[in-house]
Amino acid sequence: MKTLFLAWQDPKSRAWLPIGRLTFDGTKYQFVYTQGALEAQSQHKFQLLYSFPNLNHVYRSIELFPLFSNRLMRRSRPDYKNYIECLNIPEGEDDPVAILSRSGGRKVTDNFEVFPCPEPDENGLYHIHFFAHGLRHLPVCAIEKIDQLEPSELLYLANEFQNPYDSRALLLCTKDHHIVGYCPRYIVDDVFKLKNKNPELVKVHVERVNPAPTPLQLRLLCNLTAEWQEEFQPFSSREYQPIVADTLAECVTD
């Protein structure tokens, strides 16, 4: 079972909230709203999605729902191969869930992002890929530094306590203290939990740097690994849990 979450950003407060969960069992897709949608409604005036008008309904389909399929590049496009290379997805593994997991499905026309529920890798470690966030807010010298990064280079996490929008924001920094982006908000809570248990085993490495004219949101691909403690559950906070009680109440991994 593969699991993706759908997050929405309030354009005013810039707060990110997980509002839905998409699962795929190899045959059918299922979408449900999560508790985060209730918070988004009550605190940020979130409007329910046109394709999913009922908070308490389980939506099922053998085809990927248009809200998600519209975030995929068509295979017929001449730049499709280059796009998959930018995402660093191995040849033959470019299925819709893999592409959405890696790309985030971000569009300039809305405030949504897709991200995967982390799974243990072949070594039993917490492992997730992500593109560095916030690059458009960085100075030109930071982008130049990103272009000089090498694959497998180690990056360091630093808590930006004085961030006016999020006191738990995590900076991505080089060994020589250059800021090269932010850790995505959706994994910050997990990272803090993992670092509290064993900070030395939480590692972020450069996976790939895509040069200009690649859009900034796809410029710096990173991967994060950490020790997966026996009792650990990713995305276990209430906002990630489905509203509908008879669906699976936690991230499912196979």
mmCIF file of C-alpha atoms in Angstrom:
data_model
loop_
_atom_site.group_PDB
_atom_site.id
_atom_site.type_symbol
_atom_site.label_atom_id
_atom_site.label_comp_id
_atom_site.label_asym_id
_atom_site.label_seq_id
_atom_site.Cartn_x
_atom_site.Cartn_y
_atom_site.Cartn_z
ATOM 1 C CA MET A 1 0.000 0.000 0.000
ATOM 2 C CA LYS A 2 1.374 3.382 -1.035
ATOM 3 C CA THR A 3 0.282 6.486 0.847
ATOM 4 C CA LEU A 4 0.434 10.138 -0.159
ATOM 5 C CA PHE A 5 -0.807 13.167 1.729
ATOM 6 C CA LEU A 6 -2.256 16.334 0.249
ATOM 7 C CA ALA A 7 -1.293 19.564 2.010
ATOM 8 C CA TRP A 8 -2.812 23.023 1.567
ATOM 9 C CA GLN A 9 -1.156 26.355 2.322
ATOM 10 C CA ASP A 10 -3.136 29.297 3.617
ATOM 11 C CA PRO A 11 -2.044 32.144 1.289
ATOM 12 C CA LYS A 12 -2.369 34.696 4.117
ATOM 13 C CA SER A 13 -0.688 33.023 7.092
ATOM 14 C CA ARG A 14 1.462 30.722 4.913
ATOM 15 C CA ALA A 15 0.608 27.867 7.287
ATOM 16 C CA TRP A 16 0.710 24.374 5.754
ATOM 17 C CA LEU A 17 -1.886 21.794 6.787
ATOM 18 C CA PRO A 18 -2.374 18.174 5.656
ATOM 19 C CA ILE A 19 -5.990 18.053 4.490
ATOM 20 C CA GLY A 20 -6.260 14.698 2.706
ATOM 21 C CA ARG A 21 -4.771 11.247 2.235
ATOM 22 C CA LEU A 22 -4.483 9.266 -0.998
ATOM 23 C CA THR A 23 -3.713 5.546 -0.952
ATOM 24 C CA PHE A 24 -3.094 3.079 -3.774
ATOM 25 C CA ASP A 25 -3.178 -0.694 -3.251
ATOM 26 C CA GLY A 26 -2.027 -1.564 -6.760
ATOM 27 C CA THR A 27 -5.587 -1.757 -8.068
ATOM 28 C CA LYS A 28 -7.593 1.202 -6.823
ATOM 29 C CA TYR A 29 -7.051 4.673 -5.413
ATOM 30 C CA GLN A 30 -8.757 5.947 -2.277
ATOM 31 C CA PHE A 31 -9.001 9.505 -0.993
ATOM 32 C CA VAL A 32 -10.216 10.684 2.414
ATOM 33 C CA TYR A 33 -10.041 13.988 4.216
ATOM 34 C CA THR A 34 -7.895 14.143 7.332
ATOM 35 C CA GLN A 35 -8.413 15.979 10.614
ATOM 36 C CA GLY A 36 -6.174 18.724 9.250
ATOM 37 C CA ALA A 37 -9.007 19.712 6.903
ATOM 38 C CA LEU A 38 -11.204 20.518 9.901
ATOM 39 C CA GLU A 39 -8.488 22.745 11.347
ATOM 40 C CA ALA A 40 -7.972 24.381 7.957
ATOM 41 C CA GLN A 41 -11.711 25.084 7.754
ATOM 42 C CA SER A 42 -12.083 26.501 11.246
ATOM 43 C CA GLN A 43 -8.869 28.507 11.450
ATOM 44 C CA HIS A 44 -7.980 29.361 7.846
ATOM 45 C CA LYS A 45 -11.304 29.354 5.926
ATOM 46 C CA PHE A 46 -10.317 26.383 3.770
ATOM 47 C CA GLN A 47 -12.939 25.483 1.161
ATOM 48 C CA LEU A 48 -13.570 21.815 0.423
ATOM 49 C CA LEU A 49 -12.254 20.580 -2.906
ATOM 50 C CA TYR A 50 -14.673 20.570 -5.827
ATOM 51 C CA SER A 51 -13.799 16.956 -6.642
ATOM 52 C CA PHE A 52 -14.305 15.875 -3.019
ATOM 53 C CA PRO A 53 -17.297 17.827 -1.664
ATOM 54 C CA ASN A 54 -18.024 15.648 1.401
ATOM 55 C CA LEU A 55 -15.723 15.568 4.437
ATOM 56 C CA ASN A 56 -17.116 12.229 5.620
ATOM 57 C CA HIS A 57 -16.980 10.290 2.360
ATOM 58 C CA VAL A 58 -14.442 7.694 1.205
ATOM 59 C CA TYR A 59 -13.704 8.314 -2.475
ATOM 60 C CA ARG A 60 -12.555 5.317 -4.523
ATOM 61 C CA SER A 61 -11.516 4.971 -8.164
ATOM 62 C CA ILE A 62 -9.530 2.628 -10.395
ATOM 63 C CA GLU A 63 -8.200 5.743 -12.136
ATOM 64 C CA LEU A 64 -6.095 8.402 -10.456
ATOM 65 C CA PHE A 65 -8.351 11.295 -9.416
ATOM 66 C CA PRO A 66 -8.032 14.360 -11.711
ATOM 67 C CA LEU A 67 -6.855 16.567 -8.820
ATOM 68 C CA PHE A 68 -3.709 14.419 -8.749
ATOM 69 C CA SER A 69 -3.384 13.321 -12.381
ATOM 70 C CA ASN A 70 -3.417 16.974 -13.464
ATOM 71 C CA ARG A 71 -0.168 17.377 -11.500
ATOM 72 C CA LEU A 72 1.648 14.887 -13.714
ATOM 73 C CA MET A 73 3.576 15.740 -16.856
ATOM 74 C CA ARG A 74 2.267 13.982 -19.948
ATOM 75 C CA ARG A 75 4.545 11.206 -21.193
ATOM 76 C CA SER A 76 4.082 12.525 -24.740
ATOM 77 C CA ARG A 77 5.868 15.766 -23.964
ATOM 78 C CA PRO A 78 9.361 16.003 -25.482
ATOM 79 C CA ASP A 79 10.843 17.099 -22.139
ATOM 80 C CA TYR A 80 9.314 14.226 -20.159
ATOM 81 C CA LYS A 81 12.544 12.225 -20.021
ATOM 82 C CA ASN A 82 14.490 15.242 -18.754
ATOM 83 C CA TYR A 83 11.793 15.829 -16.136
ATOM 84 C CA ILE A 84 12.119 12.282 -14.790
ATOM 85 C CA GLU A 85 15.890 12.720 -14.692
ATOM 86 C CA CYS A 86 15.431 15.913 -12.652
ATOM 87 C CA LEU A 87 13.403 13.877 -10.163
ATOM 88 C CA ASN A 88 16.114 11.192 -10.164
ATOM 89 C CA ILE A 89 13.565 8.403 -10.573
ATOM 90 C CA PRO A 90 15.131 5.172 -11.892
ATOM 91 C CA GLU A 91 14.209 4.111 -15.413
ATOM 92 C CA GLY A 92 11.011 2.079 -15.508
ATOM 93 C CA GLU A 93 9.856 3.228 -12.051
ATOM 94 C CA ASP A 94 8.120 6.412 -13.175
ATOM 95 C CA ASP A 95 4.596 5.442 -12.094
ATOM 96 C CA PRO A 96 2.165 8.200 -11.028
ATOM 97 C CA VAL A 97 2.605 7.649 -7.290
ATOM 98 C CA ALA A 98 6.415 7.714 -7.579
ATOM 99 C CA ILE A 99 6.327 10.926 -9.622
ATOM 100 C CA LEU A 100 3.949 12.681 -7.236
ATOM 101 C CA SER A 101 5.987 11.507 -4.239
ATOM 102 C CA ARG A 102 9.166 12.972 -5.644
ATOM 103 C CA SER A 103 7.882 16.101 -7.412
ATOM 104 C CA GLY A 104 5.369 17.268 -4.831
ATOM 105 C CA GLY A 105 2.854 17.923 -7.593
ATOM 106 C CA ARG A 106 3.167 21.664 -7.028
ATOM 107 C CA LYS A 107 1.491 24.085 -9.440
ATOM 108 C CA VAL A 108 1.698 27.853 -9.695
ATOM 109 C CA THR A 109 -2.100 28.005 -9.990
ATOM 110 C CA ASP A 110 -2.964 26.679 -6.512
ATOM 111 C CA ASN A 111 -1.673 26.185 -2.970
ATOM 112 C CA PHE A 112 -1.422 22.406 -2.768
ATOM 113 C CA GLU A 113 1.471 20.011 -2.393
ATOM 114 C CA VAL A 114 1.660 16.217 -2.361
ATOM 115 C CA PHE A 115 4.134 14.250 -0.255
ATOM 116 C CA PRO A 116 4.679 10.576 0.603
ATOM 117 C CA CYS A 117 4.362 8.743 3.877
ATOM 118 C CA PRO A 118 7.951 7.620 4.616
ATOM 119 C CA GLU A 119 8.731 3.915 4.497
ATOM 120 C CA PRO A 120 11.655 1.956 5.920
ATOM 121 C CA ASP A 121 14.301 1.424 3.239
ATOM 122 C CA GLU A 122 16.169 -1.833 2.565
ATOM 123 C CA ASN A 123 18.277 -1.180 5.667
ATOM 124 C CA GLY A 124 15.284 -0.501 7.878
ATOM 125 C CA LEU A 125 16.003 3.238 8.009
ATOM 126 C CA TYR A 126 13.594 6.162 7.781
ATOM 127 C CA HIS A 127 14.158 7.440 4.241
ATOM 128 C CA ILE A 128 12.492 10.239 2.323
ATOM 129 C CA HIS A 129 13.384 12.388 -0.688
ATOM 130 C CA PHE A 130 12.408 16.047 -0.907
ATOM 131 C CA PHE A 131 13.214 19.202 -2.830
ATOM 132 C CA ALA A 132 14.552 22.044 -0.688
ATOM 133 C CA HIS A 133 11.878 24.640 0.027
ATOM 134 C CA GLY A 134 12.094 28.422 0.175
ATOM 135 C CA LEU A 135 14.734 28.966 -2.502
ATOM 136 C CA ARG A 136 12.863 31.954 -3.924
ATOM 137 C CA HIS A 137 13.431 33.741 -0.629
ATOM 138 C CA LEU A 138 17.206 33.225 -0.704
ATOM 139 C CA PRO A 139 19.780 35.679 -2.111
ATOM 140 C CA VAL A 140 21.493 35.066 -5.441
ATOM 141 C CA CYS A 141 24.681 33.933 -3.688
ATOM 142 C CA ALA A 142 22.752 31.066 -2.084
ATOM 143 C CA ILE A 143 21.530 29.835 -5.476
ATOM 144 C CA GLU A 144 25.102 30.039 -6.762
ATOM 145 C CA LYS A 145 26.206 27.926 -3.797
ATOM 146 C CA ILE A 146 23.527 25.340 -4.575
ATOM 147 C CA ASP A 147 24.883 25.031 -8.118
ATOM 148 C CA GLN A 148 28.272 24.077 -6.612
ATOM 149 C CA LEU A 149 26.940 21.266 -4.422
ATOM 150 C CA GLU A 150 27.971 17.691 -5.195
ATOM 151 C CA PRO A 151 25.848 14.513 -5.010
ATOM 152 C CA SER A 152 26.115 12.807 -1.589
ATOM 153 C CA GLU A 153 27.376 16.035 0.027
ATOM 154 C CA LEU A 154 26.224 16.266 3.627
ATOM 155 C CA LEU A 155 23.880 19.081 4.617
ATOM 156 C CA TYR A 156 23.187 20.223 8.163
ATOM 157 C CA LEU A 157 19.872 21.032 9.852
ATOM 158 C CA ALA A 158 19.575 24.209 11.931
ATOM 159 C CA ASN A 159 16.469 25.392 13.769
ATOM 160 C CA GLU A 160 15.542 28.954 12.729
ATOM 161 C CA PHE A 161 13.975 29.942 16.051
ATOM 162 C CA GLN A 162 13.332 33.537 15.010
ATOM 163 C CA ASN A 163 11.403 32.710 11.854
ATOM 164 C CA PRO A 164 8.276 34.949 12.113
ATOM 165 C CA TYR A 165 6.095 32.377 10.336
ATOM 166 C CA ASP A 166 7.327 29.157 11.950
ATOM 167 C CA SER A 167 9.603 28.914 14.977
ATOM 168 C CA ARG A 168 10.230 25.247 14.161
ATOM 169 C CA ALA A 169 11.537 25.958 10.660
ATOM 170 C CA LEU A 170 14.604 23.885 9.788
ATOM 171 C CA LEU A 171 17.317 25.409 7.624
ATOM 172 C CA LEU A 172 19.473 23.342 5.285
ATOM 173 C CA CYS A 173 23.092 24.479 5.593
ATOM 174 C CA THR A 174 26.427 23.485 4.108
ATOM 175 C CA LYS A 175 29.500 22.620 6.138
ATOM 176 C CA ASP A 176 30.787 26.164 5.609
ATOM 177 C CA HIS A 177 27.504 27.626 6.940
ATOM 178 C CA HIS A 178 25.805 28.644 3.696
ATOM 179 C CA ILE A 179 21.997 28.425 3.816
ATOM 180 C CA VAL A 180 20.725 26.499 0.779
ATOM 181 C CA GLY A 181 17.031 26.100 1.610
ATOM 182 C CA TYR A 182 14.528 24.801 4.107
ATOM 183 C CA CYS A 183 13.411 21.351 5.124
ATOM 184 C CA PRO A 184 9.757 20.902 4.040
ATOM 185 C CA ARG A 185 7.333 21.708 6.833
ATOM 186 C CA TYR A 186 5.547 18.374 6.501
ATOM 187 C CA ILE A 187 8.516 16.352 7.802
ATOM 188 C CA VAL A 188 9.722 18.796 10.479
ATOM 189 C CA ASP A 189 7.764 17.176 13.330
ATOM 190 C CA ASP A 190 9.132 13.738 12.407
ATOM 191 C CA VAL A 191 12.666 15.123 12.171
ATOM 192 C CA PHE A 192 12.462 16.634 15.653
ATOM 193 C CA LYS A 193 11.215 13.319 17.065
ATOM 194 C CA LEU A 194 13.988 11.383 15.331
ATOM 195 C CA LYS A 195 16.673 13.865 16.387
ATOM 196 C CA ASN A 196 15.508 13.697 20.002
ATOM 197 C CA LYS A 197 16.072 9.936 19.962
ATOM 198 C CA ASN A 198 19.380 9.816 18.122
ATOM 199 C CA PRO A 199 20.518 13.102 16.525
ATOM 200 C CA GLU A 200 23.754 11.652 15.146
ATOM 201 C CA LEU A 201 21.829 9.261 12.897
ATOM 202 C CA VAL A 202 19.650 11.916 11.218
ATOM 203 C CA LYS A 203 21.435 12.685 7.953
ATOM 204 C CA VAL A 204 20.559 14.888 4.972
ATOM 205 C CA HIS A 205 22.507 14.442 1.748
ATOM 206 C CA VAL A 206 22.395 16.102 -1.634
ATOM 207 C CA GLU A 207 20.735 13.733 -4.072
ATOM 208 C CA ARG A 208 20.891 15.862 -7.199
ATOM 209 C CA VAL A 209 21.294 19.489 -8.281
ATOM 210 C CA ASN A 210 19.324 20.498 -11.362
ATOM 211 C CA PRO A 211 20.885 23.548 -13.061
ATOM 212 C CA ALA A 212 18.997 26.511 -14.492
ATOM 213 C CA PRO A 213 16.608 26.873 -16.206
ATOM 214 C CA THR A 214 15.077 24.195 -13.943
ATOM 215 C CA PRO A 215 12.480 25.943 -11.714
ATOM 216 C CA LEU A 216 13.711 26.723 -8.196
ATOM 217 C CA GLN A 217 11.210 24.324 -6.618
ATOM 218 C CA LEU A 218 12.983 21.465 -8.459
ATOM 219 C CA ARG A 219 16.535 22.758 -8.100
ATOM 220 C CA LEU A 220 17.945 20.945 -5.028
ATOM 221 C CA LEU A 221 16.875 17.342 -4.432
ATOM 222 C CA CYS A 222 17.831 15.964 -1.022
ATOM 223 C CA ASN A 223 17.402 12.692 0.807
ATOM 224 C CA LEU A 224 17.025 12.284 4.538
ATOM 225 C CA THR A 225 17.723 9.113 6.485
ATOM 226 C CA ALA A 226 17.404 8.348 10.190
ATOM 227 C CA GLU A 227 17.188 5.409 12.535
ATOM 228 C CA TRP A 228 13.639 4.020 12.510
ATOM 229 C CA GLN A 229 12.895 3.238 16.139
ATOM 230 C CA GLU A 230 10.602 0.308 16.802
ATOM 231 C CA GLU A 231 7.858 2.465 18.358
ATOM 232 C CA PHE A 232 8.110 5.253 15.777
ATOM 233 C CA GLN A 233 5.166 6.036 13.476
ATOM 234 C CA PRO A 234 5.556 8.722 10.784
ATOM 235 C CA PHE A 235 2.952 11.461 10.612
ATOM 236 C CA SER A 236 1.249 10.230 13.773
ATOM 237 C CA SER A 237 -0.201 13.569 14.919
ATOM 238 C CA ARG A 238 -3.950 14.122 14.840
ATOM 239 C CA GLU A 239 -3.974 16.333 11.729
ATOM 240 C CA TYR A 240 -2.836 13.373 9.589
ATOM 241 C CA GLN A 241 -5.549 11.000 10.774
ATOM 242 C CA PRO A 242 -8.577 10.384 8.527
ATOM 243 C CA ILE A 243 -11.924 11.849 9.496
ATOM 244 C CA VAL A 244 -13.790 8.709 8.414
ATOM 245 C CA ALA A 245 -13.387 6.253 11.272
ATOM 246 C CA ASP A 246 -13.538 3.009 9.326
ATOM 247 C CA THR A 247 -10.526 3.750 7.137
ATOM 248 C CA LEU A 248 -6.949 2.962 8.143
ATOM 249 C CA ALA A 249 -5.922 5.397 10.863
ATOM 250 C CA GLU A 250 -2.187 5.461 10.239
ATOM 251 C CA CYS A 251 0.350 5.451 7.426
ATOM 252 C CA VAL A 252 0.509 1.985 5.926
ATOM 253 C CA THR A 253 3.762 0.564 4.594
ATOM 254 C CA ASP A 254 4.399 -2.721 2.899
#
